[in-house]
Coordinates of C-alpha atoms in Angstrom, one line a residue:
M16 CA 13.9 -9.4 -48.4
D17 CA 12.7 -6.5 -46.3
L18 CA 9.2 -7.2 -47.5
V19 CA 9.6 -10.7 -46.5
L20 CA 10.8 -9.9 -43.0
L21 CA 7.7 -7.4 -42.5
W22 CA 5.2 -10.0 -43.7
V23 CA 6.8 -12.4 -41.0
F24 CA 7.1 -10.1 -38.1
L25 CA 4.0 -7.8 -38.6
P26 CA 1.5 -10.6 -37.4
L27 CA 3.8 -11.2 -34.4
V28 CA 4.0 -7.8 -33.4
T29 CA 0.2 -7.4 -33.8
V30 CA -0.5 -10.4 -31.6
A31 CA 2.2 -9.3 -29.0
W32 CA 0.5 -5.8 -28.7
G33 CA -2.9 -7.3 -28.4
Q34 CA -1.7 -9.5 -25.5
Y35 CA 0.0 -6.5 -23.8
G36 CA -3.6 -5.0 -23.3
D37 CA -4.7 -8.0 -21.4
Y38 CA -2.1 -7.3 -18.8
Y39 CA -2.6 -3.7 -18.1
Y40 CA -4.2 -2.8 -14.9
G41 CA -6.0 0.3 -14.6
P42 CA -5.8 2.7 -11.4
Y43 CA -7.6 2.1 -8.3
N44 CA -10.8 3.9 -7.4
Y45 CA -9.8 6.0 -4.5
G46 CA -13.3 7.2 -4.1
D47 CA -16.3 8.6 -5.8
N48 CA -14.9 12.3 -5.9
D49 CA -11.0 11.3 -5.6
E50 CA -10.7 13.5 -2.7
W51 CA -7.7 13.2 -0.1
V52 CA -8.3 11.6 3.3
N53 CA -6.4 14.6 4.9
V54 CA -5.5 18.2 4.7
Y55 CA -2.0 19.4 5.0
R56 CA -0.5 19.5 8.4
Q57 CA -3.7 17.9 10.1
G58 CA -4.0 14.4 11.4
F59 CA -6.4 11.8 9.8
N60 CA -7.9 8.3 10.6
F61 CA -8.8 6.2 7.6
Q62 CA -10.3 2.6 8.2
C63 CA -11.6 0.3 5.3
P64 CA -15.2 -1.0 5.7
H65 CA -15.4 -4.2 7.6
G66 CA -13.9 -7.2 5.7
Q67 CA -11.8 -5.0 3.5
V68 CA -8.3 -4.4 3.4
I69 CA -5.9 -1.6 1.9
V70 CA -4.8 -2.3 -1.7
A71 CA -3.5 0.9 -2.8
V72 CA -1.9 4.1 -1.4
R73 CA -1.6 7.4 -3.0
S74 CA 0.2 10.6 -2.0
V75 CA 1.6 13.9 -3.1
F76 CA 4.2 15.9 -1.4
S77 CA 4.2 19.8 -0.8
K78 CA 7.5 21.4 0.7
K79 CA 5.5 24.7 1.1
E80 CA 3.0 23.0 3.0
G81 CA 5.3 22.0 6.0
S82 CA 6.8 19.1 3.9
D83 CA 3.7 17.2 4.4
R84 CA 1.7 14.9 2.2
L85 CA -1.9 14.5 1.2
W86 CA -2.9 10.7 1.5
N87 CA -5.5 8.6 -0.2
Y88 CA -6.2 4.9 0.2
A89 CA -8.3 2.2 -1.6
C90 CA -10.0 -0.8 -0.3
M91 CA -11.0 -4.4 -1.5
P92 CA -12.6 -7.1 0.2
A93 CA -10.4 -9.9 1.3
A94 CA -10.8 -13.3 -0.6
Q95 CA -13.6 -15.1 0.6
S96 CA -11.5 -17.9 1.5
L97 CA -10.0 -15.8 4.4
G98 CA -13.8 -15.2 5.8
E99 CA -14.6 -12.6 8.0
P100 CA -12.2 -10.8 10.2
T101 CA -12.1 -12.1 13.7
E102 CA -10.7 -9.0 15.3
C103 CA -9.3 -5.6 14.6
W104 CA -7.0 -3.2 16.5
W105 CA -4.7 -0.4 16.2
E106 CA -0.9 -1.2 16.5
E107 CA 1.8 1.0 18.2
I108 CA 2.6 4.5 17.1
N109 CA 6.0 5.4 15.6
R110 CA 7.8 8.5 16.5
A111 CA 7.9 11.2 14.1
G112 CA 11.5 12.1 12.5
T113 CA 12.8 8.3 12.9
E114 CA 12.8 5.3 10.9
W115 CA 9.9 2.9 11.3
Y116 CA 9.2 -0.7 10.9
Q117 CA 5.9 -2.1 11.7
T118 CA 4.1 -5.5 10.9
C119 CA 0.6 -6.2 12.0
S120 CA 0.9 -8.5 15.0
N121 CA -1.3 -11.7 15.5
N122 CA -1.0 -12.6 11.6
G123 CA -3.1 -9.3 10.9
L124 CA -3.5 -7.4 7.5
V125 CA -3.5 -3.7 7.1
A126 CA -6.9 -2.2 7.1
G127 CA -6.3 1.2 7.8
F128 CA -3.9 4.1 8.7
Q129 CA -4.0 6.7 11.4
S130 CA -1.5 9.7 11.3
Q131 CA -0.8 13.1 13.4
Y132 CA 1.4 15.8 11.9
F133 CA 4.2 17.3 13.9
P134 CA 5.2 20.7 12.9
S135 CA 8.4 20.9 15.1
V136 CA 9.9 17.8 13.2
L137 CA 7.9 18.5 9.9
D138 CA 6.9 14.7 9.9
R139 CA 4.2 12.4 10.9
E140 CA 3.5 9.7 13.5
W141 CA 1.9 6.6 12.0
Q142 CA -0.3 3.8 13.1
F143 CA -1.8 0.6 11.3
Y144 CA -5.2 -0.5 11.8
C145 CA -4.8 -4.3 11.5
C146 CA -7.6 -7.1 11.2
R147 CA -7.0 -10.7 11.7
Y148 CA -8.8 -13.4 9.5
S149 CA -9.6 -16.6 11.5
R150 CA -6.1 -18.2 12.1
R151 CA -4.7 -17.6 8.8
C152 CA -1.1 -17.2 8.4
P153 CA 1.2 -15.2 6.1
Y154 CA 3.6 -16.7 3.7
S155 CA 5.8 -15.9 0.8
C156 CA 6.4 -12.4 2.1
W157 CA 8.6 -9.6 0.2
L158 CA 9.3 -5.9 0.4
T159 CA 8.2 -3.8 -2.3
T160 CA 10.4 -1.2 -3.9
E161 CA 10.6 2.3 -2.4
Y162 CA 7.6 4.6 -2.6
P163 CA 8.1 7.2 -3.8
G164 CA 11.2 6.4 -5.8
H165 CA 13.0 9.8 -4.5
Y166 CA 12.2 11.9 -1.7
G167 CA 9.5 14.6 -2.5
E168 CA 8.1 12.8 -5.4
D169 CA 4.3 11.7 -5.9
M170 CA 3.7 8.2 -4.8
D171 CA 1.0 5.6 -6.2
M172 CA 1.4 1.9 -5.0
M173 CA -1.1 -0.6 -5.7
M174 CA -1.4 -4.3 -5.3
Y175 CA -1.7 -6.0 -8.6
T176 CA -2.9 -9.4 -7.8
Y177 CA -5.8 -10.4 -5.7
D178 CA -4.2 -13.0 -3.3
H179 CA -1.4 -10.5 -1.8
Y180 CA -2.0 -8.4 1.1
I181 CA -0.2 -5.6 2.8
R182 CA 1.0 -6.7 6.3
G183 CA 3.0 -3.7 7.4
A184 CA 5.8 -1.6 6.1
T185 CA 9.2 0.0 6.7
T186 CA 10.1 3.6 6.3
T187 CA 13.1 5.8 6.0
F188 CA 13.1 9.4 6.9
S189 CA 15.2 12.1 5.4
A190 CA 16.1 15.0 7.8
V191 CA 17.2 17.0 4.8
D192 CA 14.2 16.4 2.5
R193 CA 11.6 16.1 5.6
D194 CA 10.0 13.1 3.6
R195 CA 9.6 9.5 4.0
Q196 CA 10.3 6.6 1.6
W197 CA 8.1 3.5 2.1
K198 CA 8.4 -0.2 1.4
F199 CA 5.5 -2.1 2.0
I200 CA 5.5 -5.6 3.4
V201 CA 3.6 -7.7 1.3
C202 CA 2.5 -11.5 1.9
R203 CA 0.1 -14.3 0.7
M204 CA -2.3 -15.9 3.3
T205 CA -2.9 -19.6 3.9
E206 CA -6.2 -20.8 3.1
Y207 CA -6.2 -22.9 6.3
D208 CA -6.1 -22.3 9.9
C209 CA -2.3 -22.7 11.4
P210 CA -1.2 -22.7 15.0
F211 CA 1.4 -20.2 15.1
Q212 CA 1.6 -16.4 15.1
N213 CA 4.3 -14.0 13.7

């Protein structure tokens, strides 16, 4: 009986395992030399090349370096159906040591980050670089899970589907751990012009 079950289930397991490999997404290329965009306790400005948007965020935390993080980002071209960006801008800056919620205004998509470290608070102020694509509008928006899962952990967030875009984020700040947890606001974009903004 055991051999019959093995004979029946072995082909099923083999097929299932083979299909599993089709759905694996490899890590994003964060750059040729995989360096960080900042050094500890220093400000930085990162912008994707024209026509590209942020698709992955990676970070490591160091308590001994002023409870700061190293950051790296990956960009990919926006879908051709969106066309070229019609305008780009910097959003408002948050205050260090406080919670933060920011969505790109004017239906924009996140195409960069700017940050300044404040040693008195052991935290950073943040600002999004946003780009608008014609009059495309977001829909089917949702929040990701928290990145990192716990304060002080490494973080590696990536978009797994090509037609989803980061529009903003909400963060919580721990005064005990001196670290932030991020939830990214992810949306799809219409393939047609729409008359409203959000």
